[in-house]
PDB file of C-alpha atoms in Angstrom:
ATOM      1  CA  MET Q  97     -15.269  10.406  36.271  1.00 45.00           C
ATOM      2  CA  ASP Q  98     -12.902  11.060  39.199  1.00 46.00           C
ATOM      3  CA  ASN Q  99      -9.860  11.482  36.934  1.00 51.00           C
ATOM      4  CA  LEU Q 100     -11.370  14.354  34.926  1.00 48.00           C
ATOM      5  CA  THR Q 101      -9.112  17.396  34.850  1.00 54.00           C
ATOM      6  CA  GLN Q 102     -10.158  21.010  34.731  1.00 52.00           C
ATOM      7  CA  ALA Q 103      -9.306  21.154  31.014  1.00 52.00           C
ATOM      8  CA  ASP Q 104     -11.494  18.095  30.308  1.00 51.00           C
ATOM      9  CA  LEU Q 105     -14.526  19.834  31.786  1.00 49.00           C
ATOM     10  CA  PHE Q 106     -14.417  22.313  28.891  1.00 51.00           C
ATOM     11  CA  SER Q 107     -13.904  19.578  26.249  1.00 60.00           C
ATOM     12  CA  PRO Q 108     -17.138  17.704  25.445  1.00 68.00           C
ATOM     13  CA  SER Q 109     -15.322  15.006  23.480  1.00 74.00           C
ATOM     14  CA  LYS Q 110     -12.912  14.211  26.327  1.00 75.00           C
ATOM     15  CA  ALA Q 111     -15.726  14.252  28.872  1.00 76.00           C
ATOM     16  CA  ARG Q 112     -17.774  11.871  26.707  1.00 81.00           C
ATOM     17  CA  GLN Q 113     -14.784   9.570  26.338  1.00 81.00           C
ATOM     18  CA  GLN Q 114     -14.200   9.557  30.087  1.00 82.00           C
ATOM     19  CA  ARG Q 115     -17.869   8.795  30.700  1.00 85.00           C
ATOM     20  CA  LEU Q 116     -17.824   5.848  28.275  1.00 85.00           C
ATOM     21  CA  GLN Q 117     -14.663   4.490  29.893  1.00 85.00           C
ATOM     22  CA  ALA Q 118     -16.290   4.756  33.321  1.00 87.00           C
ATOM     23  CA  GLN Q 119     -19.306   2.786  32.047  1.00 89.00           C
ATOM     24  CA  ASP Q 120     -17.010   0.123  30.570  1.00 88.00           C
ATOM     25  CA  TRP Q 121     -15.107  -0.178  33.855  1.00 89.00           C
ATOM     26  CA  ALA Q 122     -18.401  -0.537  35.721  1.00 90.00           C
ATOM     27  CA  GLN Q 123     -19.435  -3.412  33.424  1.00 89.00           C
ATOM     28  CA  ILE Q 124     -16.020  -5.061  33.809  1.00 88.00           C
ATOM     29  CA  ASP Q 125     -16.185  -4.783  37.613  1.00 88.00           C
ATOM     30  CA  SER Q 126     -19.674  -6.310  37.632  1.00 88.00           C
ATOM     31  CA  TRP Q 127     -18.561  -9.149  35.360  1.00 86.00           C
ATOM     32  CA  LEU Q 128     -15.454  -9.890  37.473  1.00 87.00           C
ATOM     33  CA  SER Q 129     -17.499  -9.850  40.680  1.00 87.00           C
ATOM     34  CA  TYR Q 130     -19.939 -12.359  39.142  1.00 84.00           C
ATOM     35  CA  LYS Q 131     -17.135 -14.615  37.935  1.00 83.00           C
ATOM     36  CA  TYR Q 132     -15.278 -14.614  41.243  1.00 84.00           C
ATOM     37  CA  ALA Q 133     -18.562 -15.293  43.114  1.00 81.00           C
ATOM     38  CA  GLY Q 134     -17.818 -13.463  46.360  1.00 77.00           C
ATOM     39  CA  ARG Q 135     -14.066 -13.948  46.283  1.00 84.00           C
ATOM     40  CA  THR Q 136     -11.686 -11.010  46.222  1.00 84.00           C
ATOM     41  CA  VAL Q 137     -10.996  -9.720  42.722  1.00 82.00           C
ATOM     42  CA  PRO Q 138      -7.226  -9.422  42.114  1.00 82.00           C
ATOM     43  CA  THR Q 139      -5.895  -5.903  41.809  1.00 82.00           C
ATOM     44  CA  PHE Q 140      -4.595  -4.735  38.421  1.00 81.00           C
ATOM     45  CA  GLU Q 141      -3.576  -1.539  36.720  1.00 84.00           C
ATOM     46  CA  ARG Q 142      -6.471   0.407  35.268  1.00 85.00           C
ATOM     47  CA  ASN Q 143      -5.432   1.779  31.894  1.00 87.00           C
ATOM     48  CA  GLU Q 144      -6.786   1.707  28.351  1.00 86.00           C
ATOM     49  CA  GLU Q 145      -4.861  -1.425  27.323  1.00 88.00           C
ATOM     50  CA  THR Q 146      -6.114  -3.389  30.328  1.00 88.00           C
ATOM     51  CA  LEU Q 147      -9.659  -2.183  29.675  1.00 88.00           C
ATOM     52  CA  LYS Q 148      -9.435  -3.274  26.040  1.00 89.00           C
ATOM     53  CA  VAL Q 149      -8.178  -6.759  26.967  1.00 89.00           C
ATOM     54  CA  LEU Q 150     -10.797  -7.227  29.690  1.00 89.00           C
ATOM     55  CA  ARG Q 151     -13.578  -6.035  27.352  1.00 89.00           C
ATOM     56  CA  GLU Q 152     -12.517  -8.547  24.678  1.00 91.00           C
ATOM     57  CA  LEU Q 153     -12.242 -11.273  27.323  1.00 90.00           C
ATOM     58  CA  SER Q 154     -15.729 -10.566  28.642  1.00 89.00           C
ATOM     59  CA  MET Q 155     -17.199 -10.567  25.131  1.00 90.00           C
ATOM     60  CA  ALA Q 156     -15.482 -13.885  24.350  1.00 91.00           C
ATOM     61  CA  ASN Q 157     -16.771 -15.305  27.641  1.00 90.00           C
ATOM     62  CA  GLU Q 158     -20.307 -14.188  26.838  1.00 89.00           C
ATOM     63  CA  ARG Q 159     -20.123 -15.801  23.393  1.00 91.00           C
ATOM     64  CA  ALA Q 160     -18.811 -19.023  24.935  1.00 91.00           C
ATOM     65  CA  ASP Q 161     -21.641 -18.990  27.502  1.00 89.00           C
ATOM     66  CA  GLU Q 162     -24.208 -18.481  24.751  1.00 92.00           C
ATOM     67  CA  GLU Q 163     -22.753 -21.323  22.677  1.00 93.00           C
ATOM     68  CA  ARG Q 164     -22.701 -23.630  25.709  1.00 92.00           C
ATOM     69  CA  THR Q 165     -26.319 -22.730  26.489  1.00 92.00           C
ATOM     70  CA  VAL Q 166     -27.389 -23.478  22.918  1.00 93.00           C
ATOM     71  CA  HIS Q 167     -25.467 -26.762  22.972  1.00 92.00           C
ATOM     72  CA  GLU Q 168     -27.034 -27.814  26.257  1.00 92.00           C
ATOM     73  CA  ARG Q 169     -30.516 -26.914  24.984  1.00 92.00           C
ATOM     74  CA  LEU Q 170     -29.953 -28.987  21.836  1.00 91.00           C
ATOM     75  CA  GLU Q 171     -28.747 -31.914  23.914  1.00 91.00           C
ATOM     76  CA  ARG Q 172     -31.829 -31.718  26.160  1.00 90.00           C
ATOM     77  CA  GLU Q 173     -34.153 -31.540  23.150  1.00 90.00           C
ATOM     78  CA  ALA Q 174     -32.376 -34.475  21.489  1.00 86.00           C
ATOM     79  CA  LEU Q 175     -32.588 -36.486  24.714  1.00 87.00           C
ATOM     80  CA  LYS Q 176     -36.298 -35.709  25.027  1.00 86.00           C
ATOM     81  CA  GLN Q 177     -36.821 -36.761  21.406  1.00 85.00           C
ATOM     82  CA  LEU Q 178     -34.955 -40.036  22.017  1.00 77.00           C
ATOM     83  CA  GLU Q 179     -36.950 -40.716  25.138  1.00 80.00           C
ATOM     84  CA  LYS Q 180     -40.158 -39.940  23.265  1.00 80.00           C
ATOM     85  CA  ASP Q 181     -39.142 -42.275  20.439  1.00 72.00           C
ATOM     86  CA  GLU Q 182     -38.245 -44.946  22.975  1.00 69.00           C
ATOM     87  CA  GLU Q 183     -41.618 -44.607  24.676  1.00 71.00           C
ATOM     88  CA  SER Q 184     -43.504 -44.633  21.383  1.00 70.00           C
ATOM     89  CA  ARG Q 185     -41.744 -47.765  20.192  1.00 66.00           C
ATOM     90  CA  ASN Q 186     -43.900 -50.834  19.916  1.00 67.00           C
ATOM     91  CA  PRO Q 187     -43.012 -53.301  22.698  1.00 69.00           C
ATOM     92  CA  ASP Q 188     -43.484 -56.195  20.282  1.00 69.00           C
ATOM     93  CA  ASP Q 189     -40.918 -54.716  17.885  1.00 66.00           C
ATOM     94  CA  LYS Q 190     -38.514 -54.281  20.733  1.00 70.00           C
ATOM     95  CA  GLU Q 191     -39.046 -57.853  21.829  1.00 76.00           C
ATOM     96  CA  ILE Q 192     -38.574 -59.111  18.272  1.00 76.00           C
ATOM     97  CA  LEU Q 193     -35.326 -57.104  17.937  1.00 71.00           C
ATOM     98  CA  GLU Q 194     -34.004 -58.450  21.215  1.00 75.00           C
ATOM     99  CA  THR Q 195     -34.926 -62.027  20.196  1.00 81.00           C
ATOM    100  CA  ILE Q 196     -33.240 -61.663  16.802  1.00 77.00           C
ATOM    101  CA  THR Q 197     -30.153 -60.080  18.365  1.00 76.00           C
ATOM    102  CA  ALA Q 198     -29.905 -62.849  20.934  1.00 79.00           C
ATOM    103  CA  HIS Q 199     -30.088 -65.627  18.304  1.00 78.00           C
ATOM    104  CA  LEU Q 200     -27.669 -64.004  15.835  1.00 77.00           C
ATOM    105  CA  THR Q 201     -24.210 -65.433  15.349  1.00 83.00           C
ATOM    106  CA  SER Q 202     -21.143 -63.244  15.708  1.00 83.00           C
ATOM    107  CA  GLU Q 203     -20.954 -62.783  11.926  1.00 85.00           C
ATOM    108  CA  GLY Q 204     -24.648 -61.904  11.771  1.00 82.00           C
ATOM    109  CA  SER Q 205     -24.334 -59.456  14.642  1.00 81.00           C
ATOM    110  CA  ALA Q 206     -21.359 -57.818  12.907  1.00 85.00           C
ATOM    111  CA  ALA Q 207     -23.296 -57.625   9.638  1.00 83.00           C
ATOM    112  CA  LEU Q 208     -26.324 -56.099  11.367  1.00 79.00           C
ATOM    113  CA  HIS Q 209     -24.122 -53.559  13.117  1.00 83.00           C
ATOM    114  CA  ALA Q 210     -22.390 -52.712   9.827  1.00 85.00           C
ATOM    115  CA  LEU Q 211     -25.755 -52.277   8.090  1.00 82.00           C
ATOM    116  CA  ALA Q 212     -27.045 -50.038  10.850  1.00 82.00           C
ATOM    117  CA  SER Q 213     -23.813 -47.980  10.908  1.00 85.00           C
ATOM    118  CA  THR Q 214     -23.883 -47.585   7.123  1.00 85.00           C
ATOM    119  CA  THR Q 215     -27.498 -46.478   7.206  1.00 84.00           C
ATOM    120  CA  VAL Q 216     -26.765 -43.893   9.900  1.00 80.00           C
ATOM    121  CA  ALA Q 217     -23.596 -42.676   8.157  1.00 83.00           C
ATOM    122  CA  LEU Q 218     -25.388 -42.281   4.809  1.00 82.00           C
ATOM    123  CA  ASN Q 219     -28.429 -40.730   6.503  1.00 79.00           C
ATOM    124  CA  THR Q 220     -30.806 -42.985   4.568  1.00 81.00           C
ATOM    125  CA  PRO Q 221     -34.475 -43.243   5.533  1.00 73.00           C
ATOM    126  CA  ASN Q 222     -34.443 -47.074   5.484  1.00 78.00           C
ATOM    127  CA  THR Q 223     -32.103 -50.059   5.131  1.00 77.00           C
ATOM    128  CA  SER Q 224     -33.144 -50.967   1.604  1.00 80.00           C
ATOM    129  CA  PRO Q 225     -30.154 -52.156  -0.459  1.00 81.00           C
ATOM    130  CA  GLU Q 226     -31.280 -50.011  -3.424  1.00 84.00           C
ATOM    131  CA  THR Q 227     -31.439 -46.891  -1.268  1.00 85.00           C
ATOM    132  CA  ILE Q 228     -28.039 -47.598   0.263  1.00 84.00           C
ATOM    133  CA  ALA Q 229     -26.586 -48.257  -3.202  1.00 86.00           C
ATOM    134  CA  HIS Q 230     -27.941 -44.972  -4.578  1.00 87.00           C
ATOM    135  CA  MET Q 231     -26.577 -43.078  -1.575  1.00 86.00           C
ATOM    136  CA  LEU Q 232     -23.183 -44.741  -1.989  1.00 86.00           C
ATOM    137  CA  ILE Q 233     -23.102 -43.763  -5.687  1.00 90.00           C
ATOM    138  CA  GLN Q 234     -24.086 -40.197  -4.808  1.00 89.00           C
ATOM    139  CA  HIS Q 235     -21.397 -39.983  -2.152  1.00 88.00           C
ATOM    140  CA  THR Q 236     -18.837 -41.443  -4.558  1.00 90.00           C
ATOM    141  CA  VAL Q 237     -19.682 -38.830  -7.199  1.00 92.00           C
ATOM    142  CA  THR Q 238     -19.521 -36.081  -4.617  1.00 91.00           C
ATOM    143  CA  GLY Q 239     -16.181 -37.361  -3.358  1.00 91.00           C
ATOM    144  CA  GLN Q 240     -14.772 -37.512  -6.903  1.00 94.00           C
ATOM    145  CA  ASN Q 241     -15.949 -33.968  -7.602  1.00 94.00           C
ATOM    146  CA  LEU Q 242     -14.337 -32.762  -4.407  1.00 94.00           C
ATOM    147  CA  LYS Q 243     -11.136 -34.618  -5.347  1.00 94.00           C
ATOM    148  CA  ASN Q 244     -11.097 -32.891  -8.753  1.00 94.00           C
ATOM    149  CA  HIS Q 245     -11.670 -29.522  -7.096  1.00 95.00           C
ATOM    150  CA  ILE Q 246      -8.815 -30.191  -4.671  1.00 95.00           C
ATOM    151  CA  GLN Q 247      -6.477 -31.113  -7.543  1.00 95.00           C
ATOM    152  CA  HIS Q 248      -7.471 -27.933  -9.395  1.00 95.00           C
ATOM    153  CA  ILE Q 249      -6.852 -25.858  -6.269  1.00 95.00           C
ATOM    154  CA  GLN Q 250      -3.472 -27.555  -5.734  1.00 95.00           C
ATOM    155  CA  THR Q 251      -2.486 -26.818  -9.352  1.00 95.00           C
ATOM    156  CA  LEU Q 252      -3.560 -23.202  -8.927  1.00 95.00           C
ATOM    157  CA  GLN Q 253      -1.637 -22.991  -5.655  1.00 95.00           C
ATOM    158  CA  ALA Q 254       1.524 -24.350  -7.313  1.00 94.00           C
ATOM    159  CA  TYR Q 255       1.150 -21.796 -10.129  1.00 95.00           C
ATOM    160  CA  LEU Q 256       0.680 -18.976  -7.625  1.00 95.00           C
ATOM    161  CA  GLN Q 257       3.730 -20.113  -5.669  1.00 94.00           C
ATOM    162  CA  THR Q 258       5.793 -20.145  -8.877  1.00 94.00           C
ATOM    163  CA  GLN Q 259       4.616 -16.641  -9.780  1.00 95.00           C
ATOM    164  CA  HIS Q 260       5.304 -15.483  -6.232  1.00 94.00           C
ATOM    165  CA  SER Q 261       8.870 -16.834  -6.408  1.00 93.00           C
ATOM    166  CA  LEU Q 262       9.362 -15.158  -9.800  1.00 93.00           C
ATOM    167  CA  LEU Q 263       8.111 -11.841  -8.460  1.00 93.00           C
ATOM    168  CA  ARG Q 264      10.368 -12.157  -5.401  1.00 91.00           C
ATOM    169  CA  ARG Q 265      13.385 -12.744  -7.676  1.00 90.00           C
ATOM    170  CA  GLN Q 266      12.446  -9.770  -9.839  1.00 89.00           C
ATOM    171  CA  LEU Q 267      12.036  -7.599  -6.745  1.00 87.00           C
ATOM    172  CA  SER Q 268      15.418  -8.746  -5.422  1.00 87.00           C
ATOM    173  CA  GLU Q 269      17.002  -7.934  -8.785  1.00 85.00           C
ATOM    174  CA  LEU Q 270      15.408  -4.484  -8.822  1.00 83.00           C
ATOM    175  CA  GLN Q 271      16.720  -3.831  -5.321  1.00 81.00           C
ATOM    176  CA  SER Q 272      20.267  -5.178  -5.905  1.00 83.00           C
ATOM    177  CA  ASN Q 273      21.009  -4.429  -9.570  1.00 79.00           C
ATOM    178  CA  PRO Q 274      23.043  -1.191  -9.889  1.00 78.00           C
ATOM    179  CA  ALA Q 275      21.319  -0.453 -13.207  1.00 75.00           C
ATOM    180  CA  PHE Q 276      18.066   0.216 -11.346  1.00 72.00           C
ATOM    181  CA  THR Q 277      19.692   2.175  -8.520  1.00 74.00           C
ATOM    182  CA  THR Q 278      18.934   5.873  -8.284  1.00 71.00           C
ATOM    183  CA  PRO Q 279      22.046   7.927  -9.137  1.00 71.00           C
ATOM    184  CA  ALA Q 280      23.658   9.646  -6.179  1.00 76.00           C
ATOM    185  CA  ASN Q 281      23.692  13.002  -7.976  1.00 77.00           C
ATOM    186  CA  LEU Q 282      20.029  12.810  -9.017  1.00 73.00           C
ATOM    187  CA  PRO Q 283      18.905  15.561  -6.591  1.00 79.00           C
ATOM    188  CA  ARG Q 284      21.679  17.807  -7.872  1.00 83.00           C
ATOM    189  CA  GLN Q 285      20.760  17.091 -11.499  1.00 81.00           C
ATOM    190  CA  THR Q 286      17.116  17.777 -10.710  1.00 83.00           C
ATOM    191  CA  THR Q 287      18.043  21.081  -9.064  1.00 85.00           C
ATOM    192  CA  ASP Q 288      20.210  22.096 -12.021  1.00 84.00           C
ATOM    193  CA  THR Q 289      17.472  21.170 -14.476  1.00 84.00           C
ATOM    194  CA  VAL Q 290      14.893  23.183 -12.538  1.00 85.00           C
ATOM    195  CA  ARG Q 291      17.252  26.163 -12.350  1.00 87.00           C
ATOM    196  CA  GLN Q 292      17.979  26.010 -16.079  1.00 86.00           C
ATOM    197  CA  THR Q 293      14.271  25.651 -16.821  1.00 86.00           C
ATOM    198  CA  LYS Q 294      13.474  28.765 -14.787  1.00 86.00           C
ATOM    199  CA  HIS Q 295      16.281  30.657 -16.539  1.00 84.00           C
ATOM    200  CA  LEU Q 296      15.054  29.614 -19.982  1.00 84.00           C
ATOM    201  CA  ARG Q 297      11.487  30.547 -19.087  1.00 85.00           C
ATOM    202  CA  SER Q 298      12.604  34.031 -18.064  1.00 85.00           C
ATOM    203  CA  LYS Q 299      14.563  34.366 -21.309  1.00 83.00           C
ATOM    204  CA  ILE Q 300      11.547  33.199 -23.319  1.00 84.00           C
ATOM    205  CA  ARG Q 301       9.339  35.788 -21.625  1.00 85.00           C
ATOM    206  CA  GLU Q 302      11.968  38.452 -22.294  1.00 85.00           C
ATOM    207  CA  TYR Q 303      12.217  37.557 -25.979  1.00 82.00           C
ATOM    208  CA  GLU Q 304       8.433  37.351 -26.250  1.00 82.00           C
ATOM    209  CA  ASP Q 305       8.156  40.869 -24.840  1.00 83.00           C
ATOM    210  CA  LYS Q 306      10.764  42.118 -27.287  1.00 81.00           C
ATOM    211  CA  LEU Q 307       9.026  40.352 -30.165  1.00 80.00           C
ATOM    212  CA  SER Q 308       5.662  41.803 -29.191  1.00 81.00           C
ATOM    213  CA  SER Q 309       7.185  45.286 -28.984  1.00 81.00           C
ATOM    214  CA  LEU Q 310       8.767  44.852 -32.412  1.00 78.00           C
ATOM    215  CA  GLN Q 311       5.488  43.594 -33.831  1.00 75.00           C
ATOM    216  CA  SER Q 312       3.645  46.558 -32.367  1.00 78.00           C
ATOM    217  CA  SER Q 313       6.256  48.928 -33.808  1.00 73.00           C
ATOM    218  CA  GLN Q 314       5.946  47.224 -37.168  1.00 70.00           C
ATOM    219  CA  SER Q 315       2.179  47.464 -37.028  1.00 69.00           C
ATOM    220  CA  ARG Q 316       2.418  51.164 -36.235  1.00 66.00           C
ATOM    221  CA  VAL Q 317       4.728  51.617 -39.183  1.00 59.00           C
ATOM    222  CA  ASN Q 318       2.352  49.700 -41.428  1.00 60.00           C
ATOM    223  CA  LYS Q 319      -0.611  51.741 -40.212  1.00 55.00           C
ATOM    224  CA  SER Q 320       1.244  55.025 -40.598  1.00 52.00           C
ATOM    225  CA  PRO Q 321      -0.205  57.216 -43.321  1.00 49.00           C
ATOM    226  CA  ARG Q 322       3.300  58.172 -44.358  1.00 49.00           C
ATOM    227  CA  ASP Q 323       4.679  56.865 -47.592  1.00 49.00           C
ATOM    228  CA  VAL Q 324       7.083  53.996 -47.143  1.00 48.00           C
ATOM    229  CA  SER Q 325       9.333  55.454 -49.786  1.00 52.00           C
ATOM    230  CA  SER Q 326       9.614  58.748 -47.925  1.00 59.00           C
ATOM    231  CA  SER Q 327      12.928  59.756 -46.422  1.00 67.00           C
ATOM    232  CA  ASP Q 328      11.602  59.701 -42.825  1.00 70.00           C
ATOM    233  CA  ALA Q 329      10.234  56.189 -43.203  1.00 68.00           C
ATOM    234  CA  ILE Q 330      13.462  54.993 -44.788  1.00 73.00           C
ATOM    235  CA  MET Q 331      15.539  56.556 -41.985  1.00 77.00           C
ATOM    236  CA  GLU Q 332      13.309  54.998 -39.345  1.00 77.00           C
ATOM    237  CA  MET Q 333      13.620  51.580 -40.988  1.00 79.00           C
ATOM    238  CA  LEU Q 334      17.391  51.971 -41.211  1.00 79.00           C
ATOM    239  CA  GLU Q 335      17.544  52.902 -37.530  1.00 82.00           C
ATOM    240  CA  GLN Q 336      15.408  49.885 -36.609  1.00 81.00           C
ATOM    241  CA  GLN Q 337      17.599  47.662 -38.784  1.00 82.00           C
ATOM    242  CA  GLN Q 338      20.706  49.050 -37.105  1.00 83.00           C
ATOM    243  CA  SER Q 339      19.151  48.487 -33.664  1.00 82.00           C
ATOM    244  CA  LEU Q 340      18.302  44.927 -34.632  1.00 84.00           C
ATOM    245  CA  ASP Q 341      21.840  44.322 -35.905  1.00 82.00           C
ATOM    246  CA  GLU Q 342      23.323  45.718 -32.685  1.00 84.00           C
ATOM    247  CA  LEU Q 343      20.946  43.611 -30.612  1.00 84.00           C
ATOM    248  CA  ARG Q 344      21.837  40.515 -32.665  1.00 83.00           C
ATOM    249  CA  GLU Q 345      25.572  41.183 -32.258  1.00 84.00           C
ATOM    250  CA  ARG Q 346      25.079  41.663 -28.525  1.00 81.00           C
ATOM    251  CA  VAL Q 347      23.125  38.423 -28.218  1.00 80.00           C
ATOM    252  CA  GLU Q 348      25.753  36.533 -30.223  1.00 79.00           C
ATOM    253  CA  GLY Q 349      28.499  37.997 -28.031  1.00 76.00           C
ATOM    254  CA  LEU Q 350      26.657  36.998 -24.886  1.00 76.00           C
ATOM    255  CA  GLU Q 351      26.120  33.510 -26.278  1.00 75.00           C
ATOM    256  CA  LYS Q 352      29.818  33.172 -27.004  1.00 75.00           C
ATOM    257  CA  GLU Q 353      30.651  34.331 -23.484  1.00 70.00           C
ATOM    258  CA  VAL Q 354      28.160  31.869 -22.030  1.00 70.00           C
ATOM    259  CA  ASP Q 355      29.492  29.036 -24.225  1.00 69.00           C
ATOM    260  CA  VAL Q 356      32.930  29.553 -22.700  1.00 65.00           C
ATOM    261  CA  PHE Q 357      31.466  28.607 -19.304  1.00 65.00           C
ATOM    262  CA  GLY Q 358      29.258  25.833 -20.691  1.00 66.00           C
ATOM    263  CA  GLY Q 359      31.323  23.010 -19.176  1.00 66.00           C
ATOM    264  CA  LEU Q 360      31.313  24.472 -15.666  1.00 65.00           C
ATOM    265  CA  PRO Q 361      29.055  23.076 -12.913  1.00 66.00           C
ATOM    266  CA  ALA Q 362      25.856  24.904 -12.068  1.00 66.00           C
ATOM    267  CA  ASP Q 363      26.896  25.406  -8.435  1.00 70.00           C
ATOM    268  CA  LYS Q 364      28.768  28.688  -7.845  1.00 70.00           C
ATOM    269  CA  GLU Q 365      31.408  27.284  -5.476  1.00 75.00           C
ATOM    270  CA  ALA Q 366      32.043  24.252  -7.688  1.00 74.00           C
ATOM    271  CA  ALA Q 367      32.368  26.549 -10.730  1.00 70.00           C
ATOM    272  CA  ARG Q 368      34.886  28.726  -8.916  1.00 73.00           C
ATOM    273  CA  LYS Q 369      36.944  25.679  -7.976  1.00 76.00           C
ATOM    274  CA  GLU Q 370      36.844  24.465 -11.581  1.00 74.00           C
ATOM    275  CA  VAL Q 371      37.954  27.901 -12.866  1.00 72.00           C
ATOM    276  CA  GLY Q 372      40.775  27.941 -10.330  1.00 75.00           C
ATOM    277  CA  ARG Q 373      41.918  24.497 -11.451  1.00 78.00           C
ATOM    278  CA  LEU Q 374      41.829  25.568 -15.100  1.00 76.00           C
ATOM    279  CA  GLU Q 375      43.828  28.725 -14.266  1.00 78.00           C
ATOM    280  CA  VAL Q 376      46.469  26.577 -12.580  1.00 82.00           C
ATOM    281  CA  GLU Q 377      46.628  24.321 -15.653  1.00 82.00           C
ATOM    282  CA  LEU Q 378      46.851  27.408 -17.899  1.00 80.00           C
ATOM    283  CA  ASP Q 379      49.700  28.787 -15.791  1.00 81.00           C
ATOM    284  CA  GLN Q 380      51.539  25.459 -15.998  1.00 83.00           C
ATOM    285  CA  ALA Q 381      51.026  25.350 -19.779  1.00 82.00           C
ATOM    286  CA  ARG Q 382      52.431  28.889 -20.100  1.00 81.00           C
ATOM    287  CA  ARG Q 383      55.463  27.925 -18.060  1.00 82.00           C
ATOM    288  CA  ARG Q 384      56.079  24.878 -20.246  1.00 81.00           C
ATOM    289  CA  ARG Q 385      55.672  27.057 -23.355  1.00 80.00           C
ATOM    290  CA  ASP Q 386      58.151  29.658 -22.009  1.00 77.00           C
ATOM    291  CA  GLY Q 387      60.587  26.917 -21.078  1.00 77.00           C
ATOM    292  CA  LYS Q 388      60.473  25.366 -24.521  1.00 76.00           C
ATOM    293  CA  PHE Q 389      60.863  28.823 -26.127  1.00 72.00           C
ATOM    294  CA  GLU Q 390      63.957  29.513 -23.981  1.00 74.00           C
ATOM    295  CA  GLU Q 391      65.424  26.134 -24.985  1.00 73.00           C
ATOM    296  CA  LEU Q 392      64.876  26.984 -28.659  1.00 71.00           C
ATOM    297  CA  VAL Q 393      66.527  30.398 -28.211  1.00 67.00           C
ATOM    298  CA  GLY Q 394      69.477  28.816 -26.378  1.00 63.00           C
ATOM    299  CA  ARG Q 395      70.132  26.496 -29.266  1.00 60.00           C
TER     300      ARG Q 395
END
């Protein structure tokens, strides 16, 4: 809380964050003091990264302490159970076991040890041969099933590795093949297409307005109470027809003028350079034509 600035005092979120960090540092200091048990705690830089590492370390240490405590408690309970079983064992049975063990040959002792180890490993309730045989069969079946599952998983893993290699090759081809490379002039083409689209849209709106005006004029003519065969109606129709013919001729002329510049780039500067180049070529062609004409005249 000592490193709070004047601006943080007016920010509840920053103040809350500073308070939580102060609580975390207090817990870390308490934990380090407990671990060093009276010794001097080494000095270190107090920042967010150090706090994060120390918090994770303390949490891991607490989990390890809990696991060790549980393990020790289980060991004590197991030891108590063994001692209880040892105390409850019949002394006569113990004496009989010691007598039998003492009079067994080395082969017999090895066989008894093997039987006891097998019984413990199979977790069987007794040393009956039938019980041990059934447990062995069950373990064999389980082992075979696990082996089949492992083979299936290995086959699936090999298939996945093959598919992964195929996908990596396809990705490498997509990244290296020039056919899949984006053209360098794609942004320019996109810009030209957008510009032409906007121009065409404006033309479409203009023609739609003209068409709607013509349709409205036609509807007014149709709704007019005048006789279509009258001289006024005929003159009006002729004037409209003449206007339409003039408009059509104007549109055709404009289209021809635009077609002349159809091969030029959309950029103004590039178009000017192209026109200049064509003018130079035209001038050279004229000079060649004049030269050839002079040669013909000279002959």
